[in-house]
Short mmCIF file of C-alpha atoms in Angstrom, two decimals:
data_model
loop_
_atom_site.label_atom_id
_atom_site.label_comp_id
_atom_site.label_asym_id
_atom_site.label_seq_id
_atom_site.Cartn_x
_atom_site.Cartn_y
_atom_site.Cartn_z
CA MET A 1 198.56 174.90 86.14
CA TRP A 2 198.76 171.35 87.50
CA LYS A 3 198.67 168.55 84.97
CA PRO A 4 198.54 165.13 86.64
CA PRO A 5 201.02 162.78 85.00
CA LYS A 6 199.76 159.61 83.34
CA SER A 7 200.50 156.59 85.49
CA PRO A 8 200.79 152.90 84.71
CA HIS A 9 197.61 152.45 86.80
CA GLY A 10 195.23 154.00 84.25
CA LEU A 11 192.68 155.62 86.55
CA ILE A 12 189.53 156.97 84.89
CA GLN A 13 190.30 160.40 86.33
CA GLU A 14 193.56 160.52 84.35
CA ASP A 15 191.58 160.22 81.10
CA LEU A 16 188.98 162.78 82.15
CA TRP A 17 191.46 165.49 83.15
CA PRO A 18 191.14 168.52 82.92
CA ASP A 19 187.31 168.32 83.12
CA GLU A 20 186.55 168.77 86.81
CA TRP A 21 182.83 167.98 86.49
CA LYS A 22 183.54 164.72 84.63
CA ILE A 23 186.15 163.71 87.21
CA LEU A 24 183.65 164.24 90.02
CA MET A 25 180.84 162.52 88.10
CA SER A 26 183.12 159.52 87.55
CA CYS A 27 183.56 159.35 91.33
CA LEU A 28 179.79 159.24 91.74
CA MET A 29 179.65 156.43 89.19
CA LEU A 30 182.40 154.51 90.98
CA ASN A 31 180.69 154.71 94.39
CA GLN A 32 179.68 151.23 95.56
CA THR A 33 180.50 149.49 92.29
CA THR A 34 183.54 148.35 90.33
CA ARG A 35 185.69 149.95 87.68
CA LYS A 36 184.73 147.08 85.38
CA GLN A 37 181.05 148.04 85.67
CA VAL A 38 181.75 151.76 85.20
CA ASP A 39 183.84 151.10 82.08
CA LYS A 40 180.68 149.66 80.46
CA VAL A 41 178.79 152.97 80.68
CA ILE A 42 181.06 155.95 81.35
CA TRP A 43 182.02 156.89 77.79
CA GLN A 44 178.47 156.46 76.52
CA PHE A 45 177.30 158.63 79.43
CA PHE A 46 179.71 161.46 78.58
CA ASP A 47 178.97 161.16 74.86
CA LYS A 48 175.27 161.74 75.63
CA TRP A 49 175.80 164.33 78.38
CA PRO A 50 179.20 166.02 77.89
CA THR A 51 178.56 169.06 80.12
CA PRO A 52 176.65 169.88 83.31
CA ASP A 53 174.07 171.92 81.38
CA VAL A 54 173.40 169.15 78.88
CA PHE A 55 173.12 166.64 81.74
CA LEU A 56 170.66 168.84 83.62
CA GLY A 57 168.43 168.72 80.51
CA SER A 58 168.43 164.91 80.46
CA LYS A 59 165.44 162.69 81.13
CA PHE A 60 165.61 160.73 84.39
CA SER A 61 164.56 157.51 82.66
CA GLU A 62 167.37 157.76 80.10
CA VAL A 63 169.99 158.30 82.79
CA SER A 64 168.55 155.53 84.94
CA ASP A 65 168.50 153.08 82.02
CA LEU A 66 172.11 153.83 81.09
CA LEU A 67 173.34 153.55 84.68
CA ARG A 68 171.40 150.33 85.42
CA PRO A 69 174.58 148.13 85.32
CA LEU A 70 176.05 150.18 88.20
CA GLY A 71 173.23 149.46 90.61
CA PHE A 72 171.28 152.10 92.53
CA TYR A 73 169.84 153.08 89.14
CA ASN A 74 167.09 155.16 90.77
CA LYS A 75 169.19 156.73 93.52
CA ARG A 76 172.38 157.37 91.50
CA PRO A 77 170.75 159.61 88.83
CA ARG A 78 169.05 161.68 91.55
CA THR A 79 172.37 162.08 93.38
CA MET A 80 174.13 163.03 90.14
CA ARG A 81 171.47 165.59 89.23
CA ARG A 82 171.47 167.21 92.67
CA PHE A 83 175.29 167.22 92.69
CA THR A 84 175.36 168.86 89.25
CA LYS A 85 172.83 171.53 90.25
CA GLU A 86 174.93 172.38 93.29
CA TYR A 87 178.17 172.17 91.26
CA VAL A 88 176.98 174.83 88.80
CA GLY A 89 174.76 176.87 91.12
CA ASN A 90 176.51 177.01 94.48
CA ASP A 91 179.58 178.85 95.67
CA TRP A 92 181.82 176.06 96.98
CA LYS A 93 185.46 175.74 97.95
CA GLU A 94 185.85 171.95 97.91
CA PRO A 95 183.51 169.41 96.32
CA ILE A 96 182.94 167.63 99.62
CA GLU A 97 180.49 170.48 100.27
CA LEU A 98 178.36 169.21 97.36
CA HIS A 99 175.69 166.52 97.49
CA GLY A 100 177.01 162.98 97.03
CA ILE A 101 180.72 163.80 97.22
CA GLY A 102 182.59 162.17 100.09
CA LYS A 103 186.23 161.67 100.95
CA TYR A 104 186.95 159.65 97.81
CA GLY A 105 185.60 162.30 95.44
CA ASN A 106 187.23 165.12 97.39
CA ASP A 107 190.58 163.29 97.39
CA ALA A 108 190.32 162.65 93.64
CA TRP A 109 189.58 166.35 93.08
CA LYS A 110 192.58 167.41 95.17
CA ILE A 111 194.86 164.99 93.33
CA PHE A 112 193.67 165.43 89.74
CA CYS A 113 192.09 168.90 89.60
CA ILE A 114 194.18 171.12 91.85
CA GLY A 115 197.37 169.16 92.44
CA ASP A 116 197.20 169.13 96.25
CA TRP A 117 198.07 165.44 96.25
CA ARG A 118 200.68 165.87 98.99
CA LEU A 119 197.90 166.90 101.40
CA VAL A 120 195.81 163.81 100.69
CA GLU A 121 195.87 160.45 102.43
CA PRO A 122 193.62 158.37 100.18
CA GLN A 123 191.75 155.38 101.55
CA ASP A 124 190.59 154.17 98.14
CA HIS A 125 192.91 151.48 96.74
CA ALA A 126 193.18 152.96 93.22
CA LEU A 127 193.76 156.52 94.45
CA ASN A 128 196.26 155.15 96.93
CA LYS A 129 198.22 153.41 94.14
CA TYR A 130 198.28 156.63 92.10
CA HIS A 131 199.27 158.68 95.17
CA THR A 132 202.12 156.29 96.03
CA TRP A 133 203.25 156.39 92.40
CA LEU A 134 203.29 160.22 92.52
CA GLU A 135 205.38 160.14 95.70
CA GLU A 136 207.88 157.76 94.10
CA LEU A 137 207.96 159.82 90.91
CA ASN A 138 208.73 162.98 92.87
CA GLU A 139 211.46 161.28 94.92
CA THR A 140 213.38 160.55 91.71
CA HIS A 141 213.16 164.15 90.42
#
C-alpha cells in the first residue's frame, strides 16, 4: 500500500491521508480560493462531518455558513453534496468521473491515494512542488 511521504511543503492532502474522501473534499474546498482561506474552515468542517454519510445528513445552511469564507458559499455546498452522493453511490474508476472533480483533484488522488505520481504532470503550483520533491527524493534512493 502506498503511503505518501511527508514533505517540507505541508500540503493539506498529506495530513488527510489515507482518507480518500477527505482528500477529494479538500480539493473541492481549495478550488478558486487560497490555502489560507481553507485553513480557516477545513478542520472544523471535518470535525462536524467526518464521513460521507454524516456529511450527506448535514443541513445545507450549516455547510454554507461554515464555507462562507471560501466564497461560492451557495454553489460549493451543492457541488460537495453531489460529489459525495456520486462518490458513495456510483461505480467509478477515477474521481474525475465525479461531479466537481477536475484535473487538480484527479492529480491529487493519483499522487496521494494510489501512488501513481509518476504518471501525473500537475499544473497546480502546490502539487507541482510536491511532485518535484517526490522525483528528487526518488533520485537519491
